[in-house]
Coordinates of C-alpha atoms and ligand atoms in Angstrom, one line a residue:
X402 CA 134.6 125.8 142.3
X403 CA 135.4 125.8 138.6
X404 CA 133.2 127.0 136.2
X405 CA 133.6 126.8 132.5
X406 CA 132.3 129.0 129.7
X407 CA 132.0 128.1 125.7
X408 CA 131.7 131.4 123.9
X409 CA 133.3 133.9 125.2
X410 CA 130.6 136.5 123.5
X411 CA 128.7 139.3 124.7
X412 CA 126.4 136.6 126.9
X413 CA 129.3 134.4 128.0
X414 CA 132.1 137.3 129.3
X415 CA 129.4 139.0 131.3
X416 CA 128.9 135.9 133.4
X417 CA 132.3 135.5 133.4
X418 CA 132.5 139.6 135.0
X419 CA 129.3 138.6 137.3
X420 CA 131.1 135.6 138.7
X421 CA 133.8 137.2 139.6
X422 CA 132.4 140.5 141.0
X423 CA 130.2 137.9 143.3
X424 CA 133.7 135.9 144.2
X425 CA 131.7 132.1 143.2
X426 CA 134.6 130.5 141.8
X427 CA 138.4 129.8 141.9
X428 CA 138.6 129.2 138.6
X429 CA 137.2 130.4 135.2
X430 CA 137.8 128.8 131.0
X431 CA 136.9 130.7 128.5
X432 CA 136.1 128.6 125.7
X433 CA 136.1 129.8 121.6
X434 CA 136.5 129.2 118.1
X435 CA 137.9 132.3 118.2
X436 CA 141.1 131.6 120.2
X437 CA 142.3 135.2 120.5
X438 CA 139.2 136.7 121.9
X439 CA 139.4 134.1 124.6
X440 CA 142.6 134.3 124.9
X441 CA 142.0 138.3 125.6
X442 CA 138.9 138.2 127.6
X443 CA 140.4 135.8 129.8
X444 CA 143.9 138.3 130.3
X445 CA 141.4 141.3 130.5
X446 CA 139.1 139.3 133.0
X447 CA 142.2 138.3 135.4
X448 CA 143.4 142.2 135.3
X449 CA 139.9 142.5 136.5
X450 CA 140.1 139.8 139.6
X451 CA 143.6 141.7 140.6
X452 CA 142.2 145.4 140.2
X453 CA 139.0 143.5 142.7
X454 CA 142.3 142.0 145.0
X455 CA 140.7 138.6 143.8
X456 CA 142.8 135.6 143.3
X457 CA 140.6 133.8 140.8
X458 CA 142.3 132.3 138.0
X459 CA 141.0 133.1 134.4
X460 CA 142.4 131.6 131.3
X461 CA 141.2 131.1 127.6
X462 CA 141.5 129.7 124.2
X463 CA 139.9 127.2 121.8
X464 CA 141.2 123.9 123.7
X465 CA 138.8 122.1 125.8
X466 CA 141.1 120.2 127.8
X467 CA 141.1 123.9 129.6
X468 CA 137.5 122.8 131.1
X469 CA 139.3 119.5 132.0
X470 CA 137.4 118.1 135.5
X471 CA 135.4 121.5 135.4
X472 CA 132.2 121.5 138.2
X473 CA 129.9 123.6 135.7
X474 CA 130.1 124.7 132.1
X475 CA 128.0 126.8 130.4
X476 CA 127.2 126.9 126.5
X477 CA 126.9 130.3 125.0
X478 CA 128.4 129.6 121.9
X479 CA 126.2 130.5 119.1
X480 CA 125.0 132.7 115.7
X481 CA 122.4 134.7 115.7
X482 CA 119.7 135.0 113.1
X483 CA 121.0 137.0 110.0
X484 CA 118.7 138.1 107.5
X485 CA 116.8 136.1 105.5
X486 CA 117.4 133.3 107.7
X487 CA 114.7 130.7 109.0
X488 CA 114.9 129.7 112.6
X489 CA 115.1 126.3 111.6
X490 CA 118.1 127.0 109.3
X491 CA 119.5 128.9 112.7
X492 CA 118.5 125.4 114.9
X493 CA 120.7 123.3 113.2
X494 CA 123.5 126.0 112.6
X495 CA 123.4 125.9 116.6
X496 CA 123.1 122.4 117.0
X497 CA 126.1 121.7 115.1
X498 CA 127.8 124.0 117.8
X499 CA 126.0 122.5 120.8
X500 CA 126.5 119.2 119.3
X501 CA 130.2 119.5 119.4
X502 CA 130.9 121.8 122.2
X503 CA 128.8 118.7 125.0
X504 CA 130.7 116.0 123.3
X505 CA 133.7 117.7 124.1
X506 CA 132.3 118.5 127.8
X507 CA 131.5 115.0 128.3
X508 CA 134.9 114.1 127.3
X509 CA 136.7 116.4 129.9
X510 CA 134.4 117.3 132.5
X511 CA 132.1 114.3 132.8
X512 CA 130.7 114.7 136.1
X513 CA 130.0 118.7 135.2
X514 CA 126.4 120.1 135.1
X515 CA 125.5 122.1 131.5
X516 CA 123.7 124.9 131.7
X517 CA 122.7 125.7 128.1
X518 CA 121.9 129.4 126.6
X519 CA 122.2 128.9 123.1
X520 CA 119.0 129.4 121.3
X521 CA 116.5 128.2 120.2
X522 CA 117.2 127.8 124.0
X523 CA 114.3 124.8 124.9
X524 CA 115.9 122.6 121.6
X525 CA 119.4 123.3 122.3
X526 CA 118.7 122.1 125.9
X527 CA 117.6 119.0 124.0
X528 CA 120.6 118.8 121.8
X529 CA 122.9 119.1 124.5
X530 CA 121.4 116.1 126.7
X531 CA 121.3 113.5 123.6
X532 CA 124.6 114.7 122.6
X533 CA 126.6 114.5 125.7
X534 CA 124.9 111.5 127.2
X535 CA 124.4 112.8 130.7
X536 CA 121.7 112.5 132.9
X537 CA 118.9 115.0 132.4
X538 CA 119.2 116.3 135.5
X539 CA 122.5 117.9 135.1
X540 CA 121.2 119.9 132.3
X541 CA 119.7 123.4 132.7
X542 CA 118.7 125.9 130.7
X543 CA 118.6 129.2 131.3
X544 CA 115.5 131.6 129.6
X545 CA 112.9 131.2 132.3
X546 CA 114.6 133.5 134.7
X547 CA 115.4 136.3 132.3
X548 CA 111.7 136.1 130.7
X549 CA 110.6 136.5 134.8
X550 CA 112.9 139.5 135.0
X551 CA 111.2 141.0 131.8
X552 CA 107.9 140.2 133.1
X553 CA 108.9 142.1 136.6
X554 CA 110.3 144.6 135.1
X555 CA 106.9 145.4 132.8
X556 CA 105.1 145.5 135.7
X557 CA 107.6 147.5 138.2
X558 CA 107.3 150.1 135.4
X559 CA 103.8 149.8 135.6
X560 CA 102.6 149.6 138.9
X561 CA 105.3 151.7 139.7
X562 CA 106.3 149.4 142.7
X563 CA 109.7 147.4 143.6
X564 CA 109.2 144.2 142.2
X565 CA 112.1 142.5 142.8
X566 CA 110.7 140.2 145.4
X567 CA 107.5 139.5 143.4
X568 CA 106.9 135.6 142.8
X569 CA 105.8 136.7 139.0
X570 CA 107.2 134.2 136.9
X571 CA 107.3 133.4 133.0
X572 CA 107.4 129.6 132.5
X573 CA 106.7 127.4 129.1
X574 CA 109.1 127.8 125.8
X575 CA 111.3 131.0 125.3
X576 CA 109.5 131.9 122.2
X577 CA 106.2 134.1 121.7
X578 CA 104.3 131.3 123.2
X579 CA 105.7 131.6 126.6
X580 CA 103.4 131.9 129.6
X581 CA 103.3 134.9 132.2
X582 CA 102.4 134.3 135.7
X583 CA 101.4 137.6 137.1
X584 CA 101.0 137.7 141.1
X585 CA 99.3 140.9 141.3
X586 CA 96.0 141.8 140.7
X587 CA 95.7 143.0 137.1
X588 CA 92.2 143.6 134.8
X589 CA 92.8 141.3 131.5
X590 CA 93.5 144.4 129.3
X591 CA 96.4 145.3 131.2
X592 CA 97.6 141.7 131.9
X593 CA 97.6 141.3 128.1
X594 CA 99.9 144.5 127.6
X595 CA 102.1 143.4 130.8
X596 CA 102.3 140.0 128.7
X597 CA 103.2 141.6 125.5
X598 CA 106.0 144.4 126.8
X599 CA 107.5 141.0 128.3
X600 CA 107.0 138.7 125.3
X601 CA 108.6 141.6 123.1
X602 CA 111.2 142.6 126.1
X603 CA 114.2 140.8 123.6
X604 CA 113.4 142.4 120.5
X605 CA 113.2 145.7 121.6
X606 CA 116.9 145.7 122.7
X607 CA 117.9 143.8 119.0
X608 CA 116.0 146.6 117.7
X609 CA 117.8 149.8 120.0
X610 CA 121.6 148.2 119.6
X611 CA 121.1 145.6 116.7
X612 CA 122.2 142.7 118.7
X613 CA 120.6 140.9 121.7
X614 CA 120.3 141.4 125.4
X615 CA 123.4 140.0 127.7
X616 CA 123.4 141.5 131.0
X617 CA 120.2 139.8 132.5
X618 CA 120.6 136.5 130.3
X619 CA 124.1 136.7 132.4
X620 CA 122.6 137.5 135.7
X621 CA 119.6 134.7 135.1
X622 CA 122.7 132.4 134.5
X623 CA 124.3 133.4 137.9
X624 CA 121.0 132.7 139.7
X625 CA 121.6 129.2 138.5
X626 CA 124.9 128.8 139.5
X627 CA 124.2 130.3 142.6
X628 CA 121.7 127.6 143.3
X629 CA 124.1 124.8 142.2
X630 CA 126.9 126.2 144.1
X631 CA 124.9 127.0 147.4
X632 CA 122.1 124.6 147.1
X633 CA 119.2 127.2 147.2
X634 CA 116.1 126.1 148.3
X635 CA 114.5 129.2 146.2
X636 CA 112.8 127.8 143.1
X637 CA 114.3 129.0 139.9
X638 CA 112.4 128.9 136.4
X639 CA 114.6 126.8 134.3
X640 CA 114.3 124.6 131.2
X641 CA 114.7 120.7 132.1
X642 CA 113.3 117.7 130.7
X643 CA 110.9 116.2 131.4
X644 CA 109.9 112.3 131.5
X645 CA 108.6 112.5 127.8
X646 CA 112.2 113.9 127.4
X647 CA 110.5 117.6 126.6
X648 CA 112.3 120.7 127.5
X649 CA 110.6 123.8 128.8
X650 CA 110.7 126.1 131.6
X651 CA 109.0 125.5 134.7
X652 CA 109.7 126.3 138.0
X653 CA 112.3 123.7 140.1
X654 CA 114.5 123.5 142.7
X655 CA 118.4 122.8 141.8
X656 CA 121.3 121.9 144.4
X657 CA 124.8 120.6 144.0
X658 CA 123.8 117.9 141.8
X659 CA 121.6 119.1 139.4
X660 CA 118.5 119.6 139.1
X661 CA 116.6 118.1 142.5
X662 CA 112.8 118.6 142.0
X663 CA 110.0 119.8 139.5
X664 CA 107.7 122.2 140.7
X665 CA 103.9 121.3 140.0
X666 CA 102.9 123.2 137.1
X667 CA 98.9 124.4 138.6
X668 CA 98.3 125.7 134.9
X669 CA 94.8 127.4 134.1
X670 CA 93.1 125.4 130.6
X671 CA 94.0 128.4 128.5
X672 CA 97.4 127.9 129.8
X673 CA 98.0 124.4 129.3
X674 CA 96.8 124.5 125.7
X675 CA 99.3 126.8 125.1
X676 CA 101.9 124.6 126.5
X677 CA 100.3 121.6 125.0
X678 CA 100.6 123.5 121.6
X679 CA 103.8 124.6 121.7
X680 CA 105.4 121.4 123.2
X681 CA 104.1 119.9 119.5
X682 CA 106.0 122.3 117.5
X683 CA 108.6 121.2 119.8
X684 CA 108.6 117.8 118.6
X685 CA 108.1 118.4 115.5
X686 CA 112.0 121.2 115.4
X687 CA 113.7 118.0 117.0
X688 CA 112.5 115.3 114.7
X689 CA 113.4 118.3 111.5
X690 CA 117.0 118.2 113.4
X691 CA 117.6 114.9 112.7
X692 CA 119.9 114.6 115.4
X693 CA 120.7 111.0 114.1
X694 CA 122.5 112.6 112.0
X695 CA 125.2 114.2 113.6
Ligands
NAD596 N1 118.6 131.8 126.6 C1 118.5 133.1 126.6 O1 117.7 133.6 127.3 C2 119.4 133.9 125.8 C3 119.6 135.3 126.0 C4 120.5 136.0 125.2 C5 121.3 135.3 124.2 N2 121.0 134.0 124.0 C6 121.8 133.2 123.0 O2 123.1 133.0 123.4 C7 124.0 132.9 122.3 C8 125.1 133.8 122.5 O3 124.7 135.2 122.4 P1 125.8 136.3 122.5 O4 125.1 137.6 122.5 O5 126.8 136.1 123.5 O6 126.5 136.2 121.0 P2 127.9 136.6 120.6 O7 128.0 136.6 119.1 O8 128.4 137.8 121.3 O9 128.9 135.4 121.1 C9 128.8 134.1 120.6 C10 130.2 133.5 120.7 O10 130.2 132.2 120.3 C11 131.4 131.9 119.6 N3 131.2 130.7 118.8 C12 130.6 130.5 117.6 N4 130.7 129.2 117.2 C13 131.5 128.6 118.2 C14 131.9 127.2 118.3 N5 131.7 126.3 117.4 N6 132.7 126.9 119.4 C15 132.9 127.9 120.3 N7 132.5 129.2 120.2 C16 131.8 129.5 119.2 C17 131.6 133.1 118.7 O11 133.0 133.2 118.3 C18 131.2 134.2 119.7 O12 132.3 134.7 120.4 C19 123.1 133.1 121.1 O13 122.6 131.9 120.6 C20 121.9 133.9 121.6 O14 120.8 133.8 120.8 C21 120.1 133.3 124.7

């Protein structure tokens, strides 16, 4: 299995550590515009498989023919907001990226599945379909399972219970409108403060180390490639598209070739509106991104 990374940032080297403390592939590209990082995570990262008596390969730079006839690759590259910054200046500053970086992917590792963590994640998932031609199936994105880790992690905290197992999910767009699915039995008031802790779960780390969260978003990435290594039957909350070409998380099932089945989505009214609602503004960031344009 070869798995290719673009940005080889705070998100994109912890995968990289995560897939090789789990031994899930031979081989490993780091991908960045900046060459040398690459180039030093990668020599770092192979010190790391020997000192694990690991014979994974690890090797980086700014070339993509390094992810040439790579199974996976994931896009990380990115900015993040700076201030004064809209987040419609940051979509197309992203785009740009994701634009280039799944042209480049289709050009070397064609048959590869994308899994996309760039944000805005649910438009970037967009970007990276129209830009690199493939089937929608072989793109994933990845926010769904790190929102459900926030979620379970509210209410492990709070019920003071091991919620690892739980079937809590978070589902919808990975923005403030995103949808909680609590399993256990909560009164509304607490449900809504369960719901907030896990819609605020990102900004509170931004806030304690003034950049963002990269160990779970790396481990929610795993559970992806875990599935599309292994073909796991489990569902996963990803962002796909759907037939209207919308991307969002919901919950489906993924196996070798991509994503294999949506999940029904059983919303309650209040729910749905808020999906309905938020799959508008959706429309109306692509259309802003002109994407003919690129
Ligand atoms: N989907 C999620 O749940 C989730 C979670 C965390 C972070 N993110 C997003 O992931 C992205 C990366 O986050 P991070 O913390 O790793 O940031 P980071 O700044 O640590 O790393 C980003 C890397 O991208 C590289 N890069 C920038 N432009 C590039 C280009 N054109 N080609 C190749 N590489 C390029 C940079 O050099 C940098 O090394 C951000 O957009 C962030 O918002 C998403």
């Amino acid at each position: 299995m070869k798995i290719a990374i673009i940005g080889a940032g705070n998100v994109g080297a912890s995968i990289a550590s995560l897939l090789l403390s789990k031994q899930m592939c031979d081989n490993i590209a780091l991908i960045d515009i900046n060459s040398n990082l690459a180039k030093a995570k990668a020599i770092d990262l192979s010190q790391m498989a020997i000192a694990l008596s690991q014979s994974a390969k690890v090797v980086g730079g700014d070339d993509y023919k390094l992810l040439e006839n790579f199974d996976i690759v994931i896009i990380t590259a990115g900015v993040a907001r700076k201030d004064g910054q809209s987040r419609s200046e940051l979509a197309k500053i992203n785009a740009n990226i994701v634009v280039d970086a799944s042209k480049k992917i289709a050009k070397f590792a064609p048959n590869s599945t994308i899994i996309v963590v760039t944000n805005p994640l649910d438009i970037m998932v967009y970007v990276a379909y129209k830009s690199s031609g493939f089937n929608k199936s072989k793109i994933i994105g990845m926010a769904g399972e790190l929102d459900s880790a926030r979620l379970k992690f509210s209410l492990q905290n709070y019920l003071g219970k091991d919620m690892k197992d739980s079937k809590s999910c978070v589902i919808g767009m990975h923005n403030d409108s995103m949808i909680c699915l609590s399993s256990e039995n909560l009164n509304s008031n607490e449900f809504e403060n369960i719901k907030s802790q896990t819609i605020n779960g990102g900004a509170l780390i931004v806030k304690l180390m003034n950049t963002s969260a990269f160990y779970a978003p790396a481990a929610g990435v795993i559970n992806i490639c875990q599935a599309l290594i292994y073909g796991n039957s489990k569902p996963l909350s990803c962002s796909v598209l759907d037939d209207n070409l919308v991307a969002f998380s919901r919950l489906v099932k993924l196996d070798k070739n991509g994503v294999k089945e949506l999940l029904e989505l059983n919303l309650e009214q209040k729910d749905r509106e808020i999906l309905d609602k938020s799959i508008d503004e959706f429309i109306i960031n692509i259309n802003n991104l002109n994407l003919n344009g690129f």
